[in-house]
XYZ file of C-alpha atoms in Angstrom:
741
model
C 0.654 -37.768 -41.396
C 1.740 -40.057 -38.002
C 2.233 -37.777 -34.874
C 5.837 -36.537 -34.625
C 8.042 -33.739 -34.346
C 8.672 -31.280 -37.122
C 11.872 -32.145 -38.822
C 12.650 -28.488 -38.950
C 12.985 -27.852 -35.360
C 14.867 -28.732 -32.908
C 13.282 -31.993 -30.393
C 13.731 -30.861 -26.868
C 15.146 -34.566 -25.950
C 18.538 -33.414 -27.924
C 21.234 -32.764 -26.180
C 21.533 -28.658 -25.862
C 24.417 -27.337 -27.579
C 24.737 -24.888 -25.189
C 23.360 -23.353 -21.959
C 19.655 -22.682 -23.425
C 17.145 -24.529 -25.367
C 14.909 -22.760 -27.525
C 11.832 -25.243 -27.571
C 9.189 -24.960 -30.539
C 7.686 -28.266 -31.085
C 4.969 -28.793 -33.751
C 2.749 -32.072 -33.749
C 0.789 -33.122 -36.756
C -2.049 -35.404 -36.414
C -4.361 -35.386 -39.956
C -5.403 -31.942 -40.356
C -4.791 -31.062 -36.442
C -1.467 -29.040 -36.006
C -0.469 -28.389 -32.273
C 2.027 -25.663 -31.417
C 3.696 -25.217 -28.318
C 5.239 -21.307 -28.045
C 8.975 -20.780 -27.716
C 10.027 -20.713 -24.384
C 14.053 -20.310 -23.621
C 14.728 -23.188 -21.232
C 17.711 -23.176 -18.800
C 19.258 -26.989 -18.907
C 20.180 -28.410 -15.688
C 22.992 -26.648 -14.157
C 22.045 -27.053 -10.633
C 23.769 -27.528 -7.377
C 23.408 -30.580 -5.553
C 21.111 -29.021 -3.339
C 19.054 -27.846 -5.802
C 19.202 -31.209 -7.700
C 17.732 -32.568 -4.731
C 14.728 -29.789 -4.668
C 11.169 -31.087 -3.666
C 8.168 -28.884 -4.383
C 5.906 -31.667 -2.021
C 8.102 -29.690 1.100
C 5.899 -26.417 0.180
C 2.598 -27.878 -0.615
C 1.209 -28.204 2.642
C -0.207 -24.344 3.988
C 2.071 -22.555 5.789
C 5.311 -24.811 5.135
C 8.471 -23.154 3.917
C 11.869 -24.174 2.373
C 14.930 -22.129 3.996
C 18.827 -22.061 1.977
C 21.592 -20.790 4.318
C 22.546 -17.175 2.222
C 26.125 -17.983 2.423
C 25.575 -21.603 0.820
C 23.235 -19.962 -1.665
C 25.654 -17.181 -3.012
C 28.635 -19.970 -2.916
C 26.619 -21.824 -5.205
C 25.399 -18.899 -7.641
C 29.196 -18.253 -7.656
C 29.565 -21.704 -9.020
C 27.014 -21.460 -11.699
C 24.123 -23.238 -10.164
C 21.130 -21.256 -12.168
C 18.279 -21.408 -9.540
C 20.810 -20.125 -6.735
C 21.704 -17.182 -8.941
C 18.231 -16.240 -9.719
C 17.584 -16.686 -5.647
C 20.838 -14.701 -4.911
C 19.968 -11.985 -7.196
C 16.613 -11.229 -6.000
C 17.783 -10.548 -2.513
C 21.435 -9.319 -2.745
C 20.343 -5.761 -2.064
C 18.271 -6.889 1.166
C 20.942 -9.089 2.741
C 23.262 -5.981 2.067
C 21.320 -3.877 3.927
C 20.546 -6.339 6.748
C 23.852 -7.195 7.204
C 25.376 -3.611 7.625
C 22.508 -2.842 10.025
C 24.792 -2.196 13.327
C 21.995 -4.295 15.192
C 22.478 -7.388 13.259
C 24.304 -10.773 14.496
C 23.880 -14.366 13.217
C 23.010 -16.148 9.817
C 20.499 -15.503 7.342
C 18.639 -18.076 5.236
C 16.884 -17.581 2.063
C 13.073 -18.355 2.067
C 10.294 -19.946 -0.043
C 7.120 -20.198 0.591
C 3.716 -20.275 -1.109
C 2.470 -17.456 1.267
C 3.118 -13.635 0.482
C 5.328 -13.049 3.321
C 3.694 -9.984 4.663
C -0.336 -11.304 3.594
C -2.698 -10.932 6.361
C -4.473 -13.925 5.363
C -2.264 -16.863 5.493
C -3.078 -20.170 4.901
C -2.537 -22.167 8.032
C -0.012 -24.638 8.426
C -3.319 -26.771 10.085
C -5.121 -26.841 6.976
C -4.595 -30.697 5.657
C -5.407 -29.713 2.405
C -2.516 -29.338 -0.236
C -2.122 -26.480 -2.571
C -1.698 -26.183 -6.283
C 1.553 -24.397 -6.980
C 1.777 -21.176 -9.226
C 4.055 -19.457 -7.784
C 6.836 -18.916 -4.980
C 7.547 -15.964 -2.742
C 11.144 -15.123 -1.556
C 11.972 -13.553 1.370
C 15.064 -12.958 3.909
C 14.804 -14.375 7.576
C 17.248 -14.978 10.164
C 17.000 -18.501 12.435
C 14.526 -17.269 14.656
C 12.520 -13.964 14.534
C 9.172 -11.948 15.352
C 7.004 -10.843 12.851
C 6.482 -7.453 14.461
C 10.589 -6.995 14.612
C 11.546 -4.032 11.999
C 15.064 -4.175 10.522
C 17.068 -1.080 9.534
C 14.805 1.503 11.074
C 11.652 0.822 9.651
C 12.554 -0.201 5.836
C 12.252 -4.155 6.151
C 10.170 -6.248 8.533
C 11.026 -10.017 9.139
C 10.408 -11.495 7.112
C 12.104 -8.871 4.852
C 11.131 -9.215 1.215
C 12.541 -7.756 -1.772
C 10.696 -5.325 -4.006
C 11.017 -8.509 -6.766
C 9.651 -11.374 -4.417
C 7.788 -13.643 -6.977
C 8.958 -16.598 -8.707
C 6.567 -18.278 -11.477
C 6.036 -21.789 -11.408
C 4.983 -23.653 -14.476
C 4.571 -27.450 -15.568
C 6.473 -28.683 -18.334
C 6.129 -26.438 -21.070
C 7.935 -28.926 -23.865
C 5.204 -31.375 -23.257
C 1.682 -30.541 -25.177
C -1.100 -30.683 -22.821
C -3.677 -31.773 -25.567
C -1.631 -35.004 -26.281
C 0.149 -35.809 -22.727
C 0.216 -33.857 -19.422
C 3.268 -33.533 -17.658
C 3.646 -35.265 -13.790
C 3.570 -32.246 -12.223
C 0.200 -31.394 -14.189
C -1.213 -34.944 -13.660
C -0.900 -34.850 -10.268
C -2.428 -31.111 -9.431
C 0.668 -30.360 -7.533
C 1.742 -27.537 -10.347
C -1.219 -25.605 -11.486
C 0.026 -23.035 -13.890
C 1.297 -23.622 -17.470
C 2.805 -21.400 -19.951
C -0.014 -19.566 -22.032
C 0.247 -20.573 -25.854
C -1.504 -17.127 -27.282
C -0.692 -17.409 -31.074
C -3.999 -18.089 -32.499
C -7.776 -16.928 -31.859
C -8.731 -20.637 -30.900
C -6.316 -20.521 -28.134
C -7.179 -16.799 -26.633
C -10.548 -17.987 -26.919
C -9.998 -20.855 -24.801
C -8.159 -18.996 -22.310
C -10.959 -16.623 -21.745
C -13.665 -19.442 -21.866
C -11.565 -21.251 -18.972
C -11.665 -17.652 -16.786
C -14.958 -16.910 -17.690
C -16.401 -20.065 -16.318
C -14.075 -19.422 -12.874
C -15.498 -15.496 -12.611
C -18.952 -16.491 -13.364
C -19.036 -19.068 -10.446
C -18.394 -16.081 -7.992
C -20.984 -14.644 -6.101
C -19.552 -11.204 -5.731
C -19.416 -10.901 -9.799
C -22.924 -11.852 -9.947
C -23.728 -8.549 -8.474
C -24.191 -4.921 -9.598
C -21.814 -2.564 -7.396
C -24.968 -1.607 -5.601
C -25.630 -5.553 -4.573
C -28.168 -6.368 -6.958
C -28.120 -9.707 -8.086
C -27.942 -9.873 -12.126
C -28.090 -13.007 -15.010
C -25.364 -11.784 -17.665
C -27.097 -14.074 -19.853
C -30.324 -12.450 -19.830
C -29.951 -8.646 -20.079
C -31.619 -6.230 -21.811
C -29.577 -5.640 -24.902
C -28.361 -2.310 -25.655
C -30.567 -0.088 -28.272
C -28.178 -1.256 -30.811
C -25.615 -4.084 -31.070
C -23.388 -5.179 -33.888
C -24.705 -8.528 -34.503
C -22.027 -11.084 -35.404
C -22.335 -14.623 -37.060
C -19.926 -16.669 -39.034
C -20.857 -18.054 -42.744
C -19.597 -21.606 -42.065
C -16.538 -20.690 -44.223
C -14.390 -19.224 -41.855
C -15.709 -15.494 -43.142
C -17.297 -13.375 -40.017
C -20.922 -11.518 -41.007
C -21.710 -8.320 -39.018
C -24.156 -5.652 -38.908
C -25.834 -3.242 -36.896
C -29.346 -4.303 -35.250
C -31.759 -2.434 -33.170
C -32.338 -4.919 -30.219
C -36.007 -3.662 -29.961
C -36.179 -4.181 -26.199
C -34.832 -7.888 -26.335
C -32.670 -9.746 -23.887
C -29.565 -11.623 -24.302
C -25.977 -11.459 -23.971
C -23.417 -9.273 -25.189
C -19.862 -7.924 -25.283
C -18.903 -4.192 -24.359
C -15.196 -2.734 -25.991
C -13.577 0.017 -24.495
C -10.978 1.300 -26.118
C -9.198 5.237 -26.872
C -10.884 6.988 -29.873
C -8.118 8.254 -32.510
C -7.897 9.274 -36.445
C -9.142 5.152 -37.320
C -12.385 5.439 -35.034
C -13.389 8.900 -36.189
C -13.746 8.094 -39.413
C -15.812 5.062 -38.790
C -18.560 6.649 -36.735
C -22.473 6.020 -37.318
C -24.036 9.008 -38.980
C -27.593 9.430 -40.153
C -26.148 9.261 -43.510
C -24.706 5.816 -43.168
C -27.076 4.180 -40.753
C -28.987 2.373 -43.297
C -26.018 0.837 -45.002
C -24.893 -0.322 -41.638
C -28.198 -2.188 -40.607
C -27.286 -3.901 -44.271
C -23.814 -4.839 -42.984
C -21.955 -2.057 -44.501
C -19.269 -0.797 -42.702
C -16.922 0.027 -45.037
C -13.011 -0.059 -43.438
C -12.883 -0.871 -39.816
C -9.951 -0.335 -37.044
C -8.419 -4.176 -36.753
C -9.268 -3.932 -32.503
C -13.172 -4.172 -33.661
C -12.403 -6.844 -35.871
C -10.437 -8.683 -32.864
C -13.195 -7.504 -30.413
C -15.575 -9.567 -32.496
C -13.762 -12.495 -32.759
C -13.164 -12.605 -29.210
C -17.221 -12.336 -28.787
C -17.809 -15.255 -31.143
C -15.152 -17.091 -29.843
C -17.407 -17.251 -26.516
C -20.656 -18.216 -28.562
C -21.559 -14.527 -27.876
C -23.369 -12.773 -31.247
C -23.686 -9.233 -29.812
C -21.168 -6.519 -29.117
C -21.489 -2.898 -27.778
C -19.056 -0.669 -29.257
C -19.844 3.141 -28.994
C -18.677 4.470 -32.379
C -20.750 2.116 -34.105
C -23.979 1.726 -31.791
C -24.478 5.555 -31.238
C -25.278 7.783 -33.847
C -22.635 10.405 -33.819
C -23.613 12.840 -36.482
C -26.351 14.289 -38.328
C -29.140 14.281 -35.760
C -28.240 17.202 -33.747
C -27.072 15.016 -30.884
C -30.574 13.578 -29.810
C -28.853 10.031 -30.151
C -25.996 10.917 -28.270
C -28.005 12.539 -25.887
C -30.274 9.333 -25.172
C -27.433 6.769 -25.257
C -24.697 8.399 -23.425
C -26.526 8.361 -20.066
C -26.956 4.558 -20.467
C -23.762 3.461 -21.412
C -22.620 2.780 -17.760
C -25.651 0.349 -17.585
C -24.117 -1.058 -20.521
C -20.862 -2.130 -19.618
C -22.113 -2.967 -15.828
C -24.725 -5.616 -17.471
C -22.263 -7.024 -20.184
C -20.840 -10.539 -19.534
C -17.502 -8.646 -20.180
C -15.679 -5.858 -21.204
C -12.446 -6.079 -23.788
C -10.373 -3.024 -22.729
C -7.817 -2.216 -25.522
C -4.956 -0.521 -23.485
C -2.322 -0.955 -26.162
C 0.000 2.310 -26.834
C -0.314 2.165 -30.493
C -3.769 -0.151 -31.402
C -3.376 0.617 -35.339
C -2.420 -2.715 -36.188
C -4.385 -4.353 -33.440
C -4.444 -5.033 -29.878
C -2.692 -8.683 -29.906
C 0.945 -8.266 -28.492
C 2.777 -11.669 -28.828
C 5.473 -11.589 -25.592
C 9.238 -11.820 -25.347
C 10.780 -15.141 -24.583
C 10.690 -16.387 -21.133
C 13.925 -17.531 -19.401
C 12.799 -20.758 -17.421
C 15.134 -22.566 -15.074
C 14.129 -26.648 -15.298
C 13.926 -27.896 -11.614
C 13.355 -31.954 -11.025
C 9.847 -32.691 -10.196
C 9.238 -35.307 -7.164
C 5.732 -36.773 -6.647
C 4.369 -37.495 -3.338
C 6.477 -40.823 -2.851
C 9.582 -38.721 -3.352
C 10.545 -40.548 -6.761
C 11.894 -38.097 -9.440
C 9.339 -37.881 -11.884
C 9.827 -35.178 -14.701
C 10.351 -31.639 -14.206
C 8.833 -28.517 -13.736
C 9.760 -24.772 -14.380
C 10.641 -21.428 -12.297
C 10.832 -17.936 -13.951
C 10.744 -14.395 -12.493
C 7.540 -13.448 -11.942
C 9.105 -9.594 -11.558
C 8.907 -9.152 -15.278
C 5.295 -9.668 -15.532
C 4.628 -5.664 -16.094
C 1.265 -5.186 -14.575
C 2.255 -1.279 -14.650
C 1.719 -1.426 -17.931
C -1.668 -1.480 -17.782
C -2.016 0.839 -14.836
C -0.107 3.652 -16.686
C -1.810 3.041 -20.118
C -3.007 6.324 -21.893
C -6.788 4.607 -22.055
C -6.973 4.780 -18.284
C -6.311 8.512 -18.082
C -9.501 9.012 -20.174
C -12.525 10.264 -18.333
C -14.896 8.350 -19.935
C -13.084 5.106 -19.242
C -13.513 5.784 -15.201
C -17.300 4.259 -15.117
C -16.480 1.547 -17.723
C -13.756 0.174 -15.630
C -15.381 1.176 -12.327
C -18.768 -0.623 -12.993
C -17.737 -3.560 -15.744
C -18.176 -6.789 -13.860
C -15.558 -8.744 -16.065
C -12.713 -7.366 -17.692
C -10.262 -8.492 -20.735
C -7.120 -5.935 -20.773
C -5.212 -6.326 -23.954
C -1.905 -4.361 -23.020
C 1.553 -4.147 -24.747
C 2.650 -6.255 -21.927
C 0.402 -9.353 -22.571
C -2.927 -10.237 -21.177
C -4.934 -9.402 -17.621
C -8.234 -10.578 -16.132
C -9.631 -8.612 -13.879
C -13.054 -9.432 -11.751
C -14.622 -8.279 -8.243
C -13.177 -11.340 -6.423
C -9.814 -12.226 -7.210
C -6.642 -10.337 -7.546
C -5.457 -9.683 -11.244
C -4.809 -12.919 -13.182
C -1.920 -12.606 -15.948
C -2.543 -14.370 -19.279
C -1.457 -17.838 -17.580
C -4.202 -17.430 -15.102
C -1.585 -17.048 -12.166
C -2.655 -14.196 -9.650
C -0.638 -10.798 -9.681
C -0.124 -9.485 -6.155
C -1.267 -6.018 -6.493
C -1.126 -3.575 -3.232
C -2.911 -0.384 -5.253
C -2.370 2.923 -3.955
C -5.150 4.553 -2.428
C -6.540 6.347 -5.540
C -5.800 3.352 -8.028
C -8.424 2.318 -10.276
C -7.861 -1.119 -8.380
C -8.568 0.258 -4.842
C -11.623 2.142 -5.902
C -13.072 -0.518 -7.431
C -12.406 -2.817 -4.143
C -13.851 -0.003 -2.289
C -17.114 1.116 -4.411
C -19.846 -1.570 -3.190
C -23.135 -1.083 -1.424
C -21.201 -1.673 1.895
C -18.751 1.195 1.824
C -19.358 4.335 3.684
C -21.274 6.564 1.665
C -19.842 10.009 2.331
C -16.368 9.195 2.053
C -16.963 6.724 -1.061
C -18.477 9.340 -3.433
C -15.449 12.180 -2.652
C -12.661 9.262 -3.587
C -14.440 8.580 -6.511
C -14.299 12.302 -7.107
C -10.739 12.680 -6.435
C -9.810 10.177 -8.924
C -11.687 10.947 -11.404
C -11.078 14.359 -11.418
C -7.795 13.769 -12.166
C -8.667 12.282 -15.772
C -8.946 13.994 -19.319
C -11.966 14.755 -21.307
C -12.184 15.451 -24.845
C -15.221 17.679 -24.501
C -15.632 19.686 -21.404
C -19.270 19.479 -21.441
C -18.809 15.938 -20.546
C -17.722 15.838 -17.076
C -20.736 15.110 -15.535
C -22.246 13.115 -18.093
C -19.220 10.616 -18.023
C -19.991 9.649 -14.690
C -23.978 9.393 -14.644
C -23.531 5.842 -14.117
C -21.365 6.138 -11.297
C -23.934 8.516 -9.809
C -26.587 5.968 -10.257
C -25.101 3.393 -8.596
C -24.067 5.415 -5.462
C -27.817 6.538 -5.216
C -28.899 2.717 -5.008
C -26.067 2.258 -2.147
C -27.706 5.746 -0.661
C -31.182 3.768 -0.624
C -29.932 0.655 0.686
C -28.338 2.575 3.670
C -31.243 4.534 4.515
C -29.948 7.770 3.013
C -33.649 10.161 2.672
C -32.152 13.143 1.078
C -31.313 11.847 -2.589
C -30.497 15.378 -4.519
C -27.584 15.190 -6.565
C -26.667 18.757 -7.507
C -23.629 19.639 -10.081
C -21.992 16.469 -8.469
C -22.676 16.793 -5.290
C -25.032 15.087 -2.889
C -27.349 17.225 -0.341
C -26.896 14.791 1.870
C -23.633 15.305 2.679
C -23.640 19.107 1.399
C -21.215 20.597 3.705
C -18.596 18.502 3.828
C -18.873 18.169 -0.240
C -18.356 21.747 -0.324
C -15.076 21.816 0.873
C -13.100 20.357 -1.902
C -9.295 21.670 -2.550
C -7.639 21.991 -5.805
C -4.215 20.321 -5.877
C -1.434 21.662 -7.291
C -1.335 22.806 -10.762
C 0.011 25.084 -12.849
C -3.038 26.124 -14.324
C -5.937 27.999 -12.699
C -8.480 28.182 -15.146
C -12.024 27.512 -14.190
C -14.821 26.469 -16.158
C -17.215 29.530 -16.413
C -20.381 27.374 -17.477
C -20.077 25.256 -13.758
C -20.937 26.930 -10.272
C -17.926 28.122 -8.407
C -19.028 25.875 -5.526
C -18.483 22.654 -6.894
C -15.470 20.923 -7.648
C -16.897 20.599 -11.559
C -15.551 23.853 -12.118
C -12.146 23.123 -11.283
C -9.690 22.370 -14.088
C -7.249 20.192 -11.842
C -7.610 17.197 -9.814
C -9.556 17.712 -6.367
C -9.414 16.030 -2.917
C -11.231 16.063 0.263
C -9.502 16.907 3.771
C -9.966 13.660 5.864
C -8.330 13.820 9.486
C -6.840 11.032 10.525
C -8.232 11.208 14.325
C -11.899 11.157 14.282
C -13.722 14.193 15.048
C -17.400 15.164 15.482
C -19.250 18.023 14.370
C -21.080 20.394 16.032
C -24.723 20.206 14.452
C -25.481 23.509 16.278
C -22.792 25.679 13.881
C -23.655 24.598 10.496
C -24.972 26.917 8.169
C -28.144 25.963 6.259
C -28.103 25.389 2.531
C -30.680 24.515 -0.049
C -30.555 24.456 -3.665
C -32.543 27.125 -5.458
C -35.044 25.894 -8.176
C -34.341 26.489 -11.366
C -36.694 26.166 -14.414
C -34.216 25.211 -17.068
C -30.709 23.811 -15.851
C -29.927 23.482 -19.288
C -29.845 27.516 -19.443
C -28.732 28.364 -15.625
C -26.086 27.101 -13.248
C -27.431 25.918 -10.052
C -27.606 28.231 -6.902
C -27.198 27.563 -3.245
C -29.357 29.854 -0.769
C -27.260 29.705 2.243
C -28.047 31.119 5.727
C -24.946 31.610 7.584
C -22.053 33.916 9.260
C -19.833 36.069 6.797
C -16.331 37.491 8.289
C -13.810 39.506 6.240
C -10.570 37.802 6.454
C -6.861 38.844 4.755
C -5.213 36.299 2.983
C -1.236 36.586 2.709
C 1.690 34.527 1.706
C 2.239 30.862 0.889
C 2.391 28.990 4.235
C 6.133 27.648 4.481
C 7.047 24.160 4.392
C 9.542 24.761 7.927
C 8.648 27.146 10.502
C 6.377 28.044 13.297
C 3.233 28.335 11.194
C 4.015 24.905 9.709
C 4.835 23.275 12.891
C 1.195 24.206 14.133
C -0.768 23.347 10.876
C 0.707 20.312 9.760
C -0.438 18.120 12.712
C -4.034 19.401 12.012
C -4.122 19.155 8.300
C -1.958 15.892 7.839
C 1.298 14.954 5.726
C -0.975 14.282 2.759
C -2.471 17.775 2.671
C 0.385 19.951 3.928
C 3.747 18.796 2.393
C 6.769 19.684 0.425
C 6.062 20.658 -2.915
C 8.807 19.111 -4.430
C 7.804 15.578 -3.035
C 4.404 15.643 -4.746
C 2.419 17.889 -7.147
C -0.628 16.425 -5.606
C -0.898 19.129 -2.623
C -3.056 22.117 -2.115
C -1.074 25.549 -2.404
C -2.032 26.487 1.341
C -1.936 30.147 2.000
C -1.789 31.781 5.313
C -4.987 33.420 6.463
C -5.486 36.025 9.387
C -7.423 38.545 10.661
C -8.483 42.026 9.541
C -7.671 43.364 13.085
C -4.375 41.174 13.469
C -2.968 40.706 9.953
C 0.548 39.230 11.544
C -1.435 36.352 13.164
C -1.582 33.330 11.288
C -5.072 32.080 12.307
C -5.838 29.760 9.652
C -5.422 28.303 6.310
C -7.065 28.154 2.869
C -6.226 27.126 -0.848
C -7.558 29.251 -3.729
C -8.264 28.192 -7.128
C -9.335 30.649 -10.108
C -7.280 33.307 -12.327
C -8.635 36.248 -10.458
C -7.776 35.459 -6.967
C -4.157 33.824 -8.122
C -3.665 37.692 -9.378
C -4.481 39.246 -6.299
C -2.600 36.696 -3.719
C 0.366 38.040 -5.645
C 0.433 41.244 -3.790
C 2.615 41.280 -0.110
C -0.139 42.896 1.511
C -2.336 40.297 0.674
C -5.872 40.208 -0.182
C -9.530 40.379 1.508
C -12.041 37.983 1.108
C -15.065 36.563 3.299
C -14.879 33.340 5.056
C -18.448 31.498 5.426
C -18.729 29.365 8.256
C -19.745 26.363 6.792
C -19.176 23.712 9.969
C -17.469 23.923 13.359
C -15.779 20.416 14.880
C -13.082 19.648 17.048
C -10.291 17.493 16.265
C -7.502 15.896 18.533
C -4.326 17.881 18.059
C -0.964 17.360 19.759
C -0.228 20.913 18.572
C -2.459 21.812 21.212
C -0.577 20.720 23.734
C 2.585 21.802 22.362
C 0.886 25.117 22.312
C 0.710 25.021 26.118
C -3.371 24.506 25.824
C -5.039 22.279 28.749
C -6.963 20.364 26.406
C -5.782 18.205 23.227
C -9.083 19.085 21.604
C -8.496 21.878 19.022
C -11.730 23.693 17.749
C -11.922 24.226 14.083
C -13.989 26.287 11.588
C -14.582 24.858 8.095
C -15.084 27.638 6.177
C -15.503 28.588 2.274
C -13.721 31.674 1.083
C -16.118 34.005 -1.178
C -15.628 36.993 -3.036
C -19.112 38.969 -3.774
C -20.624 38.999 -7.423
C -20.437 42.779 -8.887
C -23.455 44.467 -9.328
C -25.399 42.127 -6.751
C -26.014 42.275 -2.971
C -26.697 39.340 -2.177
C -24.444 36.743 -4.530
C -21.158 35.704 -4.004
C -19.052 33.239 -5.649
C -16.184 30.908 -4.157
C -12.569 31.256 -4.569
C -11.376 29.021 -2.161
C -12.198 26.397 1.012
C -9.902 26.224 4.367
C -9.961 26.003 8.181
C -9.532 28.671 10.803
C -8.252 27.498 14.445
C -6.885 30.428 16.011
C -9.310 31.128 18.875
C -9.048 35.171 18.662
C -10.303 34.673 14.590
C -13.175 32.105 15.569
C -14.380 34.364 18.247
C -15.028 37.252 15.878
C -17.552 35.093 14.342
C -19.897 35.259 17.509
C -21.477 38.964 17.475
C -22.010 38.636 13.680
C -25.749 38.173 12.439
C -26.568 35.268 10.011
C -26.662 36.666 6.421
C -28.835 35.199 3.427
C -26.864 34.513 0.396
C -26.613 33.062 -2.797
C -23.718 31.112 -3.881
C -23.312 30.793 -7.327
């Protein structure tokens, strides 16, 4: 059949019957069929200014286009599609700025290829031209300073709306396999609309991304900085081997790799009822070696198809490649501690982050409403079209909030995997170590992650990070995740701990002892974790009270914003007690330090004299209004036994027993163990009339004695003592030897 347009489809050259054209072109040449996905194209309803749009004005780095906001509003009201899109994006910003009493003068809507507030802008002196895939929208006056704030700090020039990104693509009605659009051929516009209706199209997209990623130096290294060749890595103990029989059928079988090296793909997914039914056991192991898997979930077949589409014949799926039942957990015990290694050394990790994976992980995306603009070449001649669309509707947050990422086992899969392809209800996202996340059209998604997000930690988790703070931030994020089996708490971060140990070695740390989730080289600060607000006060009786592993809630460590120094001479000494069988005995700590009885009383209120003193010391992150966030400790006032009405410090407490006692108006008595002393700059010290801005602080653990034992104590909380009279009570106390259990 000659190349032509399917007679059952509307040719895009036809005059549109209304404002929109739905384009779907099917080309036929012999047995080859090429399809262009559905797109919603807005016809040329443009004002005179937009009809004269010239992309060349934005190709030089640092260049911008400005439009008077009054003119844009008028053109929008008159029906210009592009002006309507621009004005809808900035209307709230314009309203706020115009209502600002200090504002005078005209405002402009500015387009740029630079993110307005980016710290890594392209310089205008750069002679190279950009390949455009996005435009950033902002509001600016005629003349402005980047340091000037608008509306008491809500905006700063350039003032950017929350939805400030427009996607730019080449003509989607031209099939790139037959004819390139002028904008694409010139290289001026980089992006194209993805065509992901078939396995071959997804394979081509992944291949393009993978080829680029493998050129990144950082992506070829482990977290600890070791170089690796992903095409020649030791294979997992077992993999599923995949091959095609030549007629389109896929043959797969479980195979024992026998120490071979090669290339493989890993799958990260949440277990469900289907997964439980297809587990490898000792009874079906022989059949699986012969290729008999029975019924498998669709996501397993699709993951195998993705691997084979990259020419990779091995895939590792935990439920298939680890014996789950029948050997008393022996194989699981061996393989579970190697899982992180498998994810880090695979060529890519496929992440199934769709909410309902029972029908697979491929999700067709809704039509994009495209606005057509003229494309002018470097000679200024009009030559075809380019298209823009609202990139705000690229919902990256769908991946961030997916149920998969609430699971504890996924944490190290995400953190250690070098290349991730995440399939979500909102489309496909690509992530590596060197770039911002990419959407399925391979355009960047500018993400400003929160401090404890996976993205932020992933960029922070490397051999150059500050080792002490790094571990605490990792655990703060991990402790908020869910595990089906409580006994997996430390096993699920075995790989994270192994890479962290390598980071310590690279940073010349000598004490590499790792005990109950804490590192001995930083044990003093590591013991000072706080359980954040939670309705549950349960503790795990199988874990030592002094470790964060005993808490059944998110934990965090307090880091003052202003630098402080430790007094080394006022630290207690801490050593682990040797245990002959860790599986049968909880690890204990032998401590030489000072114990002071103190009284714990009411929760410290948000307002009042006590809060005014304490808040500058703790920072707003740790002492904040409960209704603003639940992720802060429940601070209690700590007082001297001699002066129970004088607040001398604060503490957060965990465990059901202590919570019951804290319900008493009179408070309850506990022991404060002095862990370390430090000084901190505090404005509250000057407010209180003290000469120096330095405030002496004692970091303490709060302990209860263990019944029927003279030396054993159990942790019930942690906190700080700052009142001089209370701190002086430690001076005459003798050093006591205790066991912390």
